[in-house]
Coordinates of C-alpha atoms and ligand atoms in Angstrom, one line a residue:
M182 CA 78.1 63.3 83.4
H183 CA 80.4 65.2 81.1
T184 CA 80.9 64.1 77.5
Q185 CA 84.6 63.4 78.1
A186 CA 83.7 61.2 81.1
I187 CA 81.2 59.2 79.0
L188 CA 83.8 58.7 76.4
Q189 CA 86.4 57.5 79.0
A190 CA 83.9 55.0 80.5
F191 CA 82.6 53.8 77.2
R192 CA 82.9 50.0 76.6
F193 CA 82.5 49.1 73.0
E194 CA 79.9 46.4 72.2
R195 CA 79.1 46.5 68.4
V196 CA 78.7 48.7 65.4
L197 CA 75.1 49.5 64.8
L198 CA 75.5 51.1 61.4
N199 CA 78.4 52.0 59.2
D200 CA 77.2 54.3 56.5
A201 CA 79.9 54.5 53.8
R202 CA 78.1 57.2 51.9
T203 CA 77.5 59.7 54.7
K204 CA 80.7 58.7 56.5
I205 CA 78.8 58.3 59.7
I206 CA 79.3 55.3 62.0
Y207 CA 77.0 54.5 64.9
V208 CA 78.4 52.3 67.7
L209 CA 76.7 50.8 70.7
G210 CA 78.5 50.4 74.1
Q211 CA 78.0 50.4 77.8
V212 CA 78.7 53.3 80.2
E213 CA 78.3 52.3 83.8
E214 CA 76.0 49.4 82.9
E215 CA 73.7 51.5 80.7
A216 CA 73.5 51.5 76.9
C217 CA 75.3 54.4 75.1
I218 CA 75.2 55.2 71.4
L219 CA 78.1 57.1 69.9
S220 CA 78.1 58.4 66.3
F221 CA 81.2 59.7 64.6
E222 CA 80.9 61.7 61.4
K223 CA 83.8 62.9 59.2
T224 CA 83.4 66.6 58.9
R225 CA 83.1 68.4 55.6
F226 CA 85.9 70.2 54.0
E227 CA 86.3 73.9 54.9
P228 CA 87.0 75.8 51.6
E229 CA 89.1 78.4 53.5
T230 CA 91.7 75.7 54.5
M231 CA 92.1 74.2 51.0
A232 CA 94.8 76.5 49.9
L233 CA 97.4 74.9 52.2
Y234 CA 95.8 71.4 52.2
T235 CA 98.4 69.8 50.0
Q236 CA 101.1 70.7 52.4
R237 CA 99.3 69.2 55.3
L238 CA 98.8 65.8 53.5
R239 CA 101.4 63.3 54.6
G240 CA 102.1 59.6 54.8
L241 CA 100.9 58.7 51.3
E242 CA 100.2 55.0 51.0
Q243 CA 98.7 52.7 48.4
E244 CA 99.7 55.0 45.6
V245 CA 98.5 54.0 42.1
E246 CA 99.6 55.8 38.9
N247 CA 98.0 55.3 35.5
N248 CA 98.6 57.7 32.7
I249 CA 97.4 61.1 33.9
Y250 CA 95.5 59.5 36.9
R251 CA 96.8 58.8 40.3
W252 CA 95.2 58.0 43.7
A253 CA 96.4 57.3 47.3
L254 CA 95.5 57.3 50.9
G255 CA 96.9 60.0 53.1
L256 CA 96.8 61.6 56.5
V257 CA 96.0 65.2 57.4
D258 CA 96.7 66.7 60.7
R259 CA 93.8 67.7 62.9
D260 CA 91.3 65.4 61.3
E261 CA 88.1 66.6 62.9
L262 CA 85.2 64.4 63.8
R263 CA 81.6 65.4 64.7
L264 CA 80.6 63.3 67.7
K265 CA 77.1 62.6 69.0
V266 CA 76.3 60.8 72.2
I267 CA 73.0 59.3 73.3
Y268 CA 73.3 58.2 76.9
P269 CA 71.5 56.4 78.4
A270 CA 70.1 55.1 75.1
T271 CA 66.8 53.2 75.1
A272 CA 65.9 50.1 73.1
L273 CA 64.0 52.6 70.8
H274 CA 67.2 54.5 70.0
I275 CA 69.1 51.3 69.3
A276 CA 66.3 50.1 67.0
K277 CA 66.4 53.5 65.3
Y278 CA 70.1 53.5 64.5
E279 CA 70.7 49.8 63.9
A280 CA 71.1 48.8 60.2
Q281 CA 67.9 46.9 59.2
P282 CA 65.7 46.3 56.2
R283 CA 63.0 48.9 55.8
I284 CA 59.3 48.1 55.1
L285 CA 56.5 50.3 53.7
L286 CA 53.3 50.4 55.7
N287 CA 49.9 52.0 55.0
E288 CA 48.4 53.7 58.1
R289 CA 44.7 54.1 57.6
A290 CA 42.8 56.4 59.8
Q291 CA 41.5 53.4 61.9
D292 CA 45.1 52.1 62.2
Y293 CA 46.2 55.4 63.6
Q294 CA 43.5 55.0 66.3
S295 CA 44.1 51.4 67.1
V296 CA 47.8 50.9 66.5
T297 CA 49.8 54.2 66.3
L298 CA 47.9 56.2 69.0
P299 CA 48.4 53.5 71.7
Y300 CA 52.0 53.2 70.6
L301 CA 52.7 56.9 70.9
Q302 CA 50.9 57.1 74.2
S303 CA 53.1 54.3 75.5
I304 CA 56.3 56.4 74.9
P305 CA 57.5 57.8 78.2
A306 CA 57.3 61.6 78.4
E307 CA 61.0 61.8 79.1
R308 CA 61.7 60.9 75.4
T309 CA 60.7 64.5 74.5
Q310 CA 62.3 66.1 77.5
W311 CA 64.8 67.7 75.1
V312 CA 61.9 69.5 73.4
Q313 CA 60.5 70.8 76.7
N314 CA 64.0 71.9 77.7
I315 CA 64.2 74.0 74.5
L316 CA 60.7 75.4 74.8
H317 CA 61.3 76.5 78.4
G318 CA 64.7 78.0 77.7
Q319 CA 66.5 75.4 79.8
A320 CA 68.7 74.0 77.0
E321 CA 70.3 75.4 73.8
A322 CA 68.9 78.8 74.7
D323 CA 71.9 80.6 73.3
R324 CA 71.3 78.8 69.9
V325 CA 67.7 79.9 69.5
I326 CA 67.1 81.8 66.3
F327 CA 63.5 82.9 67.0
R328 CA 61.0 82.5 69.8
D329 CA 57.4 83.6 70.2
A330 CA 54.2 82.4 71.8
D331 CA 53.7 79.8 69.0
L332 CA 57.1 78.3 68.3
V333 CA 60.8 78.2 68.8
L334 CA 63.2 78.0 65.8
L335 CA 66.8 76.8 66.3
P336 CA 69.6 74.8 64.6
D337 CA 68.9 71.1 64.3
M338 CA 71.3 68.8 66.0
K339 CA 72.1 67.5 62.5
W340 CA 73.3 70.9 61.2
D341 CA 77.0 71.2 60.4
G342 CA 76.8 75.0 60.3
S343 CA 77.2 75.5 56.5
V344 CA 74.6 77.2 54.5
E345 CA 74.6 74.5 51.8
S346 CA 73.6 71.9 54.4
L347 CA 71.4 74.2 56.5
Y348 CA 69.2 72.3 58.9
W349 CA 66.9 74.1 61.4
V350 CA 64.0 72.8 63.4
A351 CA 60.9 74.6 64.5
L352 CA 59.3 73.3 67.7
F353 CA 55.7 74.3 68.5
H354 CA 54.6 75.2 72.0
Q355 CA 51.2 73.4 71.5
P356 CA 51.5 69.8 72.5
L357 CA 50.4 68.4 69.1
P358 CA 51.8 64.9 68.7
S359 CA 52.2 64.8 64.9
L360 CA 50.9 65.6 61.4
R361 CA 47.8 63.5 62.2
S362 CA 46.7 66.1 64.8
L363 CA 46.5 69.0 62.4
H364 CA 43.1 70.4 61.6
A365 CA 42.5 73.5 59.4
S366 CA 40.2 75.2 61.9
S367 CA 42.8 75.1 64.7
H368 CA 46.2 75.0 62.9
L369 CA 46.1 76.6 59.5
A370 CA 47.1 80.0 60.9
L371 CA 49.9 78.4 62.9
L372 CA 51.3 76.7 59.8
Q373 CA 51.2 79.9 57.7
H374 CA 52.9 81.7 60.6
V375 CA 55.8 79.3 60.9
R376 CA 56.3 79.4 57.1
T377 CA 56.4 83.3 57.2
V378 CA 58.9 83.2 60.1
C379 CA 61.1 80.7 58.5
Y380 CA 61.2 82.5 55.1
R381 CA 62.0 85.8 56.8
L382 CA 64.8 84.4 58.9
L383 CA 66.3 82.3 56.2
S384 CA 66.4 85.4 54.0
E385 CA 67.8 87.7 56.7
R386 CA 70.4 85.3 58.0
H387 CA 71.5 83.4 54.9
G388 CA 70.0 85.1 51.9
L389 CA 68.0 82.0 51.1
T390 CA 64.7 82.5 49.1
P391 CA 61.6 80.3 49.5
E392 CA 62.7 78.5 46.3
Q393 CA 65.9 77.5 47.9
V394 CA 64.6 75.7 51.0
R395 CA 62.3 72.9 51.9
L396 CA 60.1 72.9 55.0
F397 CA 58.6 69.6 55.9
F398 CA 57.2 67.3 58.6
H399 CA 58.2 63.7 59.2
Y400 CA 55.5 61.1 59.5
P401 CA 55.9 59.1 61.5
P402 CA 58.4 61.2 63.6
S403 CA 60.8 59.8 66.1
Y404 CA 59.6 62.4 68.6
Y405 CA 55.8 62.9 69.0
H406 CA 55.9 66.6 69.7
L407 CA 55.1 68.4 66.5
H408 CA 58.1 70.0 64.9
L409 CA 59.0 71.3 61.4
H410 CA 62.2 70.4 59.6
V411 CA 63.8 73.3 57.7
T412 CA 66.6 72.4 55.2
A413 CA 68.4 74.1 52.3
L414 CA 67.5 72.6 49.0
S415 CA 71.2 72.4 48.2
F416 CA 71.4 69.8 50.9
A417 CA 70.4 67.4 48.2
D418 CA 70.6 64.2 50.2
A419 CA 69.5 65.6 53.6
P420 CA 68.5 62.8 55.9
G421 CA 64.8 62.1 56.1
I422 CA 63.6 63.8 52.9
Q423 CA 62.5 60.6 51.1
V424 CA 59.0 59.7 50.2
G425 CA 57.3 57.6 52.9
Q426 CA 58.7 60.1 55.5
A427 CA 58.7 63.7 54.5
H428 CA 55.6 65.9 54.0
L429 CA 56.2 69.3 52.6
L430 CA 54.6 72.2 54.6
D431 CA 53.2 73.7 51.5
T432 CA 51.4 70.4 50.7
V433 CA 50.1 70.1 54.2
I434 CA 48.7 73.6 54.1
A435 CA 47.1 73.0 50.7
N436 CA 45.6 69.7 51.9
L437 CA 44.1 71.4 54.9
E438 CA 42.7 74.2 52.8
L439 CA 41.0 71.6 50.6
C440 CA 39.8 69.4 53.4
P441 CA 39.9 70.7 57.0
D442 CA 40.2 67.2 58.5
Y443 CA 42.4 65.8 55.8
Y444 CA 45.0 64.3 58.3
Q445 CA 42.3 62.7 60.4
K446 CA 41.0 60.8 57.3
V447 CA 43.8 60.1 54.9
T448 CA 45.8 56.9 54.6
L449 CA 49.4 57.7 55.2
P450 CA 52.0 55.3 53.8
F451 CA 55.3 55.3 55.6
S452 CA 58.5 53.4 55.7
L453 CA 60.1 52.2 58.9
G454 CA 62.9 49.9 60.0
Q455 CA 61.6 46.3 60.2
R456 CA 62.4 46.0 63.9
H457 CA 61.0 49.5 64.9
P458 CA 58.5 49.0 67.7
L459 CA 55.8 50.6 65.6
A460 CA 56.5 48.3 62.6
L461 CA 56.2 45.4 65.0
R462 CA 52.8 46.6 66.2
F463 CA 51.7 46.9 62.6
Q464 CA 52.5 43.3 61.8
G465 CA 49.2 41.5 61.2
V466 CA 47.4 44.8 60.5
N467 CA 49.2 45.4 57.1
P468 CA 49.7 41.9 55.7
T469 CA 51.4 42.2 52.3
Ligands
M7G757 P1 62.0 63.5 63.9 O1 61.3 63.5 62.6 O2 61.2 63.3 65.1 O3 63.1 62.4 64.0 O4 62.9 64.8 64.0 P2 64.4 62.0 63.2 O5 65.5 62.2 64.2 O6 64.2 60.6 62.8 O7 64.6 62.9 62.0 C1 63.5 65.3 65.2 C2 64.5 66.3 64.7 O8 65.0 66.9 65.9 C3 65.7 65.7 64.0 O9 66.0 66.4 62.9 C4 66.8 65.7 65.0 O10 68.1 65.8 64.5 C5 66.4 66.9 65.9 N1 66.9 66.8 67.3 C6 66.8 65.7 68.0 N2 67.3 66.0 69.3 C7 67.3 65.0 70.4 C8 67.7 67.3 69.3 C9 68.2 68.1 70.3 O11 68.5 67.8 71.4 N3 68.5 69.4 69.9 C10 68.2 69.9 68.6 N4 68.5 71.1 68.3 N5 67.7 69.1 67.7 C11 67.4 67.8 68.0

């Protein structure tokens, strides 16, 4: 089904999340009796268009003047929006995007075995079909930045294309579910390799130095097929960089150098939406 056809058939149900800071709204609806999530994001200003911006502003309303200060609401022609569509959306997607309180959990090594592992094994394989499509060159092939026998590097769905908000993602061919699967003897060389590749391409393409980027894993991820997040440091409030979620690649490498099975032993604290299925499974395991 084409995006336009999905939009035409969309029947609005409710707003999942209205983020005033990021100017992104997530809405849930139905398309042909199946759930569909749409997100609309106000796009960033393009510096090149600013010279003539004042002339495009019209319909000023709610003007206030006070001394040298004044403010108003206005309209600009061709107000662009970034649209994302998840269709059909699963209950997991709805739980991911719906506004809800977050809770901090501690996943001990034994909790990974008894709670998280059964959870990730219960996730249908089609949830990571998009990863397989990229790895096998069946989707986004024209966007791929780098490909070799170990990994594929490409722009993340979240990237708006600007260097300041650079967001790439590196997908590994090895079917490693997450950070928890990493062991020095099998993966240290792979992690050093991805770091080298990212640094080289960030420098060649955008003149970014290693001091200007952050490479990190999420734990827990939304998708249990290991992937590395690559963002510009100037993207100061990039989504998912908070403690309880992001683990810097440099720290991961250093931990594995100190202790080869660090990620099989360590307790990993993480934050999740209270209604996330993994959080529900943890109830009773992590009484606070
Ligand atoms: P994550 O840590 O599993 O989940 O990261 P998160 O979405 O909670 O961060 C998955 C990363 O892959 C995110 O940064 C997504 O924006 C990105 N991503 C997800 N999908 C479905 C796609 C896709 O189809 N194409 C691309 N290029 N990136 C995607």
